[in-house]
PDB file of C-alpha atoms in Angstrom:
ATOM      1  CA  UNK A   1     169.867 121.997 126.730  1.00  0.00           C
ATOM      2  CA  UNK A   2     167.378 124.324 126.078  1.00  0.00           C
ATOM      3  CA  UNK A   3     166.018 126.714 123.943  1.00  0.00           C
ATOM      4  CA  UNK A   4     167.447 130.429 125.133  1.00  0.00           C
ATOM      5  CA  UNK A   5     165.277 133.352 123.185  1.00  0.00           C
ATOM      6  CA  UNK A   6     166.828 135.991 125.274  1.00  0.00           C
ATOM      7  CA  UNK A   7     169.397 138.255 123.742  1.00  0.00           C
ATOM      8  CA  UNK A   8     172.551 140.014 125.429  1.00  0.00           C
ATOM      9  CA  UNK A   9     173.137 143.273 124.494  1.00  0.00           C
ATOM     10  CA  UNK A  10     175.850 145.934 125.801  1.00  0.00           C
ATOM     11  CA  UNK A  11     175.678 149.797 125.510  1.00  0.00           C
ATOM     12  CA  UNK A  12     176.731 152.359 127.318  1.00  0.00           C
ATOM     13  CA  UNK A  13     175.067 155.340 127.833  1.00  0.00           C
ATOM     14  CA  UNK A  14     176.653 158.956 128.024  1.00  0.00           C
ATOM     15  CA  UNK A  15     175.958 162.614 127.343  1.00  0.00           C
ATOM     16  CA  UNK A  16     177.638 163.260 124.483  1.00  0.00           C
ATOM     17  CA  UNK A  17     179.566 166.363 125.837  1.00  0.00           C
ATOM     18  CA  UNK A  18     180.605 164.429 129.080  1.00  0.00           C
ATOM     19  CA  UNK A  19     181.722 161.737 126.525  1.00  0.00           C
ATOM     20  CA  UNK A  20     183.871 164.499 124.441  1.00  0.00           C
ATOM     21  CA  UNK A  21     185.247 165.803 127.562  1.00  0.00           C
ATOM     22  CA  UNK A  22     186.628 162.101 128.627  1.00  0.00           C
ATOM     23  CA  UNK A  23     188.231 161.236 125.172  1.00  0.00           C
ATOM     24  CA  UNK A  24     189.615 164.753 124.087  1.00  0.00           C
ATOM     25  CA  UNK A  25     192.615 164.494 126.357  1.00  0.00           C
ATOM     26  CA  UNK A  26     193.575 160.948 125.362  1.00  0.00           C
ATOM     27  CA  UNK A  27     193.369 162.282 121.620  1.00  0.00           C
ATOM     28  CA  UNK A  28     195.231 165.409 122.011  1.00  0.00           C
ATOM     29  CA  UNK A  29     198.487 165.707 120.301  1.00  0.00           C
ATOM     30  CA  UNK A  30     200.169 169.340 119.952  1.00  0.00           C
ATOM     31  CA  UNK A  31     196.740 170.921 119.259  1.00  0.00           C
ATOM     32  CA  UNK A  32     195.462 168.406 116.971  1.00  0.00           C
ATOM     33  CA  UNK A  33     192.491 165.640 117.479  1.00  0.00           C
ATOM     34  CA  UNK A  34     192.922 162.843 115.798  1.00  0.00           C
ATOM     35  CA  UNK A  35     189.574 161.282 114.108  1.00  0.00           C
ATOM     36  CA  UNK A  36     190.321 158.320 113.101  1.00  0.00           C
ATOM     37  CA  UNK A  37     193.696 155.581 112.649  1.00  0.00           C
ATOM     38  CA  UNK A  38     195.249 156.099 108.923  1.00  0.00           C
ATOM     39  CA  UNK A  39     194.793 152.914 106.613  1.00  0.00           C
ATOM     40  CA  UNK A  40     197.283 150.468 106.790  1.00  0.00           C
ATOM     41  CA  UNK A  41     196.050 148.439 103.947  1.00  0.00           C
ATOM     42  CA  UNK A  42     194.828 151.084 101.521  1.00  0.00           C
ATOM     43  CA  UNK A  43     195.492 148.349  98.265  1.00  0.00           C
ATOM     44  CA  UNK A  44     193.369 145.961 100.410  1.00  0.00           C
ATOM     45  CA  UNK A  45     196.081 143.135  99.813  1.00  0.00           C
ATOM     46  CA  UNK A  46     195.049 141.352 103.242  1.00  0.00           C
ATOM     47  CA  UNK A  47     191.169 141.528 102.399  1.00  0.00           C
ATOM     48  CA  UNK A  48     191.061 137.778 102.436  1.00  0.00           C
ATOM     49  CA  UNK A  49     192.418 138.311 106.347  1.00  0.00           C
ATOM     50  CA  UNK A  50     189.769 139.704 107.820  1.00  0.00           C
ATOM     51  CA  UNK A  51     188.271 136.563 109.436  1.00  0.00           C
ATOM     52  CA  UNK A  52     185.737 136.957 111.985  1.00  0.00           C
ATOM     53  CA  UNK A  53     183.947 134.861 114.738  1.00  0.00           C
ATOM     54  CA  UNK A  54     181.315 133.932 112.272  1.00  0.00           C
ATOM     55  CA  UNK A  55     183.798 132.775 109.485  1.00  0.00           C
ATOM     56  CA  UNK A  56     185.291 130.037 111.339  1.00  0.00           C
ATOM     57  CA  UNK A  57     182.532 128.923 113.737  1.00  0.00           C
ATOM     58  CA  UNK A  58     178.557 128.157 113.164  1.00  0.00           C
ATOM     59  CA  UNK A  59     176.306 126.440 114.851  1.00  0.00           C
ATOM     60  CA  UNK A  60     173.760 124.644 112.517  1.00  0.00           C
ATOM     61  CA  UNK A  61     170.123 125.454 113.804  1.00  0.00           C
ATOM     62  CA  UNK A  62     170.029 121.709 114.848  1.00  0.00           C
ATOM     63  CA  UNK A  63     172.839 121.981 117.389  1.00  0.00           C
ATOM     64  CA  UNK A  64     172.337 125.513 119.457  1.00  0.00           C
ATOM     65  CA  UNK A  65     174.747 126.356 122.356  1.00  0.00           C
ATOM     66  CA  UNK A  66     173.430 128.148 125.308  1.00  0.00           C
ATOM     67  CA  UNK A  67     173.578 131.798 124.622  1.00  0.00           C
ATOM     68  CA  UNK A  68     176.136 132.719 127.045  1.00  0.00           C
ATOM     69  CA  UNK A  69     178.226 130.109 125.650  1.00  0.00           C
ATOM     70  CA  UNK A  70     178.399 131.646 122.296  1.00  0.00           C
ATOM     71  CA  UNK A  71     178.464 134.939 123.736  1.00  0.00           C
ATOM     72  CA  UNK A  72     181.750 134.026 126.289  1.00  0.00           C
ATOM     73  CA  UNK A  73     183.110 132.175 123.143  1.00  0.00           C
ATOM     74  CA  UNK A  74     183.628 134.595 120.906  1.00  0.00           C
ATOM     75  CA  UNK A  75     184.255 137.166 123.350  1.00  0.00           C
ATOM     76  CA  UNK A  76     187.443 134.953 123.519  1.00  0.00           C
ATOM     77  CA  UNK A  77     188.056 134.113 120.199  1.00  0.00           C
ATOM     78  CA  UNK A  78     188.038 137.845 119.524  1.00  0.00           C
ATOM     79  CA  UNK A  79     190.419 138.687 122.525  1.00  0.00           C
ATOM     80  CA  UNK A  80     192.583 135.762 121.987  1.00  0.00           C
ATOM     81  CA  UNK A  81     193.121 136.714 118.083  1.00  0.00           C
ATOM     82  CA  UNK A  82     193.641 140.207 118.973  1.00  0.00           C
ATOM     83  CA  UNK A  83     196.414 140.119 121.720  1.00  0.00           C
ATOM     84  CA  UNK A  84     198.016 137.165 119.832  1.00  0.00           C
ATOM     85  CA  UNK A  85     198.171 139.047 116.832  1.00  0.00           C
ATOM     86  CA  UNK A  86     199.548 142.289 119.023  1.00  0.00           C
ATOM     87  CA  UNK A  87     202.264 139.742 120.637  1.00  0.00           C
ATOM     88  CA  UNK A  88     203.167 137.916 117.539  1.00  0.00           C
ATOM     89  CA  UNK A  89     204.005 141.519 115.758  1.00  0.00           C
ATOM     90  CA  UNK A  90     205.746 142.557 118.435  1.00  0.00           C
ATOM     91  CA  UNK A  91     208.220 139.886 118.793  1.00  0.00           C
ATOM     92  CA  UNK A  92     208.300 139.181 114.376  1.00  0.00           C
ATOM     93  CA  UNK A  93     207.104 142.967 112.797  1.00  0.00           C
ATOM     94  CA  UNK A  94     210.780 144.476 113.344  1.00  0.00           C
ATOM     95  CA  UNK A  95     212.996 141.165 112.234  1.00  0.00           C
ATOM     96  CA  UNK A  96     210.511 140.574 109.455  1.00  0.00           C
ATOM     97  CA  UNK A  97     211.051 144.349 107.859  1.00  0.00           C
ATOM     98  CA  UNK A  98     214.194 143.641 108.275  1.00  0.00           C
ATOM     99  CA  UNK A  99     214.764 140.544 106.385  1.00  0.00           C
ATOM    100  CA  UNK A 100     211.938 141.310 103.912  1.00  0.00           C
ATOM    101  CA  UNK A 101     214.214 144.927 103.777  1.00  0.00           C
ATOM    102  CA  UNK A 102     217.274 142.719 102.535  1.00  0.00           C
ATOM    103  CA  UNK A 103     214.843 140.534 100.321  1.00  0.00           C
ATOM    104  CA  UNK A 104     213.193 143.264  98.483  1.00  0.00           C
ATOM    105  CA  UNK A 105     216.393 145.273  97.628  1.00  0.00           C
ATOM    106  CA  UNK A 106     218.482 142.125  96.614  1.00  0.00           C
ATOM    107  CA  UNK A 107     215.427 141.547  94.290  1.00  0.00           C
ATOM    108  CA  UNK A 108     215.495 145.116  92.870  1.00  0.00           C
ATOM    109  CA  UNK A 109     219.264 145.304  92.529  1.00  0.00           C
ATOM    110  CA  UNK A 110     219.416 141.775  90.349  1.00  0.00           C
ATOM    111  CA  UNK A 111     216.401 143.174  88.157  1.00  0.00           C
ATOM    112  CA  UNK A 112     218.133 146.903  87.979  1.00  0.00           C
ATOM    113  CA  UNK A 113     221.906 145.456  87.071  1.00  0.00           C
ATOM    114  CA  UNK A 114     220.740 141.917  86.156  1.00  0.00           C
ATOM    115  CA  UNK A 115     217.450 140.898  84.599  1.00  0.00           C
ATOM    116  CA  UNK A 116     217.300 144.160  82.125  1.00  0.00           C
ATOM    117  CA  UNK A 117     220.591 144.493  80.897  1.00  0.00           C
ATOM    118  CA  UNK A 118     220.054 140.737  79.556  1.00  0.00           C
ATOM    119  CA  UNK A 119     217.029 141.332  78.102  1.00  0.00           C
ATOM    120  CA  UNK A 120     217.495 144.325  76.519  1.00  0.00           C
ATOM    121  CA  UNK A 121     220.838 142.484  75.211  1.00  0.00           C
ATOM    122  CA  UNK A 122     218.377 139.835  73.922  1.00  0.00           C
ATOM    123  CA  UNK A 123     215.936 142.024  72.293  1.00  0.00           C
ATOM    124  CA  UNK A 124     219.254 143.914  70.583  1.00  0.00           C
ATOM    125  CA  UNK A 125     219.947 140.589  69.277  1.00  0.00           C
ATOM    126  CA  UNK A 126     216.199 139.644  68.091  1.00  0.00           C
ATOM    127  CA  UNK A 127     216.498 141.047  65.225  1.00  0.00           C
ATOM    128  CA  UNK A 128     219.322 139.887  63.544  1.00  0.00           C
ATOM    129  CA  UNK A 129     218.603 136.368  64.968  1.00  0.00           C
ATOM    130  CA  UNK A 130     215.140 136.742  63.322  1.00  0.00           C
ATOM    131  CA  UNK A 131     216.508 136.871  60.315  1.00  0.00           C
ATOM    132  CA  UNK A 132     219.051 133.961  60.574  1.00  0.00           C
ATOM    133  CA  UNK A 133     216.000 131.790  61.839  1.00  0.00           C
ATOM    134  CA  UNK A 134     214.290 132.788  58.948  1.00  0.00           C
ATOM    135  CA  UNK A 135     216.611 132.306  56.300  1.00  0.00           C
ATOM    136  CA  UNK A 136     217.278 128.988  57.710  1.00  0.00           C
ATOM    137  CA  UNK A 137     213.397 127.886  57.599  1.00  0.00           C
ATOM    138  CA  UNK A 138     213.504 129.099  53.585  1.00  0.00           C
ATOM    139  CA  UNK A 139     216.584 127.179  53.170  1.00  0.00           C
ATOM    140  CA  UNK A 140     215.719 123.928  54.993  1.00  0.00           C
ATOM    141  CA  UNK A 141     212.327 123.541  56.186  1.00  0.00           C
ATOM    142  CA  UNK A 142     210.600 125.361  54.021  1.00  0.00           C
ATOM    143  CA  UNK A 143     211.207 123.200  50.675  1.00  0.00           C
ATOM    144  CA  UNK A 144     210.832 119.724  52.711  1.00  0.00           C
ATOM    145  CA  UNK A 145     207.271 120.661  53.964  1.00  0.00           C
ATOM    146  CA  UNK A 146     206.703 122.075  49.961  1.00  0.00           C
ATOM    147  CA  UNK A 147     207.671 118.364  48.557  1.00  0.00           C
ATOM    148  CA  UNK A 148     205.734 116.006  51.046  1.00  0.00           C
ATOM    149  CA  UNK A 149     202.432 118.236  50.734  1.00  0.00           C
ATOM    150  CA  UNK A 150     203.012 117.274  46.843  1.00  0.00           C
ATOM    151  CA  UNK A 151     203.924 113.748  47.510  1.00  0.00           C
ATOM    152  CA  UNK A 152     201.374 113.494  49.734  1.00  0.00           C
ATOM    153  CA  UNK A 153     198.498 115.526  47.880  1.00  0.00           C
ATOM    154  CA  UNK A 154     197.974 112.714  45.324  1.00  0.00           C
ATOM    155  CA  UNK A 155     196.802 110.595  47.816  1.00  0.00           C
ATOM    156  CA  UNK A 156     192.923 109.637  48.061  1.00  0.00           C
ATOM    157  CA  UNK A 157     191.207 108.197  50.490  1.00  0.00           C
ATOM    158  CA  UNK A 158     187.456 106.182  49.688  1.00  0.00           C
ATOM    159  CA  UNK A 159     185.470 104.402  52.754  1.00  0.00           C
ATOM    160  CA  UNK A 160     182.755 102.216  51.876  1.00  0.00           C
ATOM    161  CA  UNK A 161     180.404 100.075  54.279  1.00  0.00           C
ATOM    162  CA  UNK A 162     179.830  96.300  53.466  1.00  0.00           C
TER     163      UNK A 162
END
């Protein structure tokens, strides 16, 4: 129940050319080295899913843990989120593409053969039904709202106070 003012940091330490030599094999690939893993979410549409230790769990300055605590707790909340993630897409990624597969090309064949054909039947008929609507206002509505604005233009209103 302390107060802990010791920090835990990790490095490791290698000669960069002994460290080239190590990791060149691994990255080898028909002559090529690969820098760095492509983008998988160039559009950013999962930004709001990058959630880190710090995003879920703080200690107020009032209530400390002891240091290796926090250290061994999100060393596990890290590998925990990681492997379950790694799991979870290995059992769901393949059914999932699969059914979204289905979902996505039922969608785009109803709009293709479906959705456009009927609205580009409905904007054939605008037009014409444009002008029925507004010969019918002319006809009907238009003389109606003409009258009562008469009628009702004669009419004055006077407050007074007592």
């Amino acid at each position: 129940m302390g107060v802990e003012k010791e920090k835990l940091d990790t490095s490791i330490i290698m000669d960069e050319d002994e460290f080239n030599l190590s990791i060149e094999p691994i990255l080898m690939k028909k002559g090529k080295v690969y820098s760095e893993a492509p983008d998988r979410d160039p559009n950013e549409i999962n930004a709001h899913l990058k959630v880190g230790f710090e995003d879920v769990i703080g200690e107020p300055s009032s209530a400390h843990s002891f240091d290796r605590v926090w250290i061994g707790s999100h060393a596990t909340f890290e590998l925990v989120k990681f492997f379950s993630y790694r799991l979870l897409t290995t059992l769901l990624a393949i059914p999932m593409a699969f059914t979204l597969g289905l979902l996505f090309g039922a969608l785009s064949c109803l709009h293709v053969w479906l959705v456009m054909p009927v609205v580009q039947s409905f904007m054939m008929l605008l037009p014409s039904a444009q002008k029925i609507w507004r010969s019918l206002t002319e006809i009907f509505i238009a003389p109606l709202f003409q009258s009562l604005g008469k009628c009702l233009s004669s009419i004055q209103i006077q407050t007074t106070e007592n």
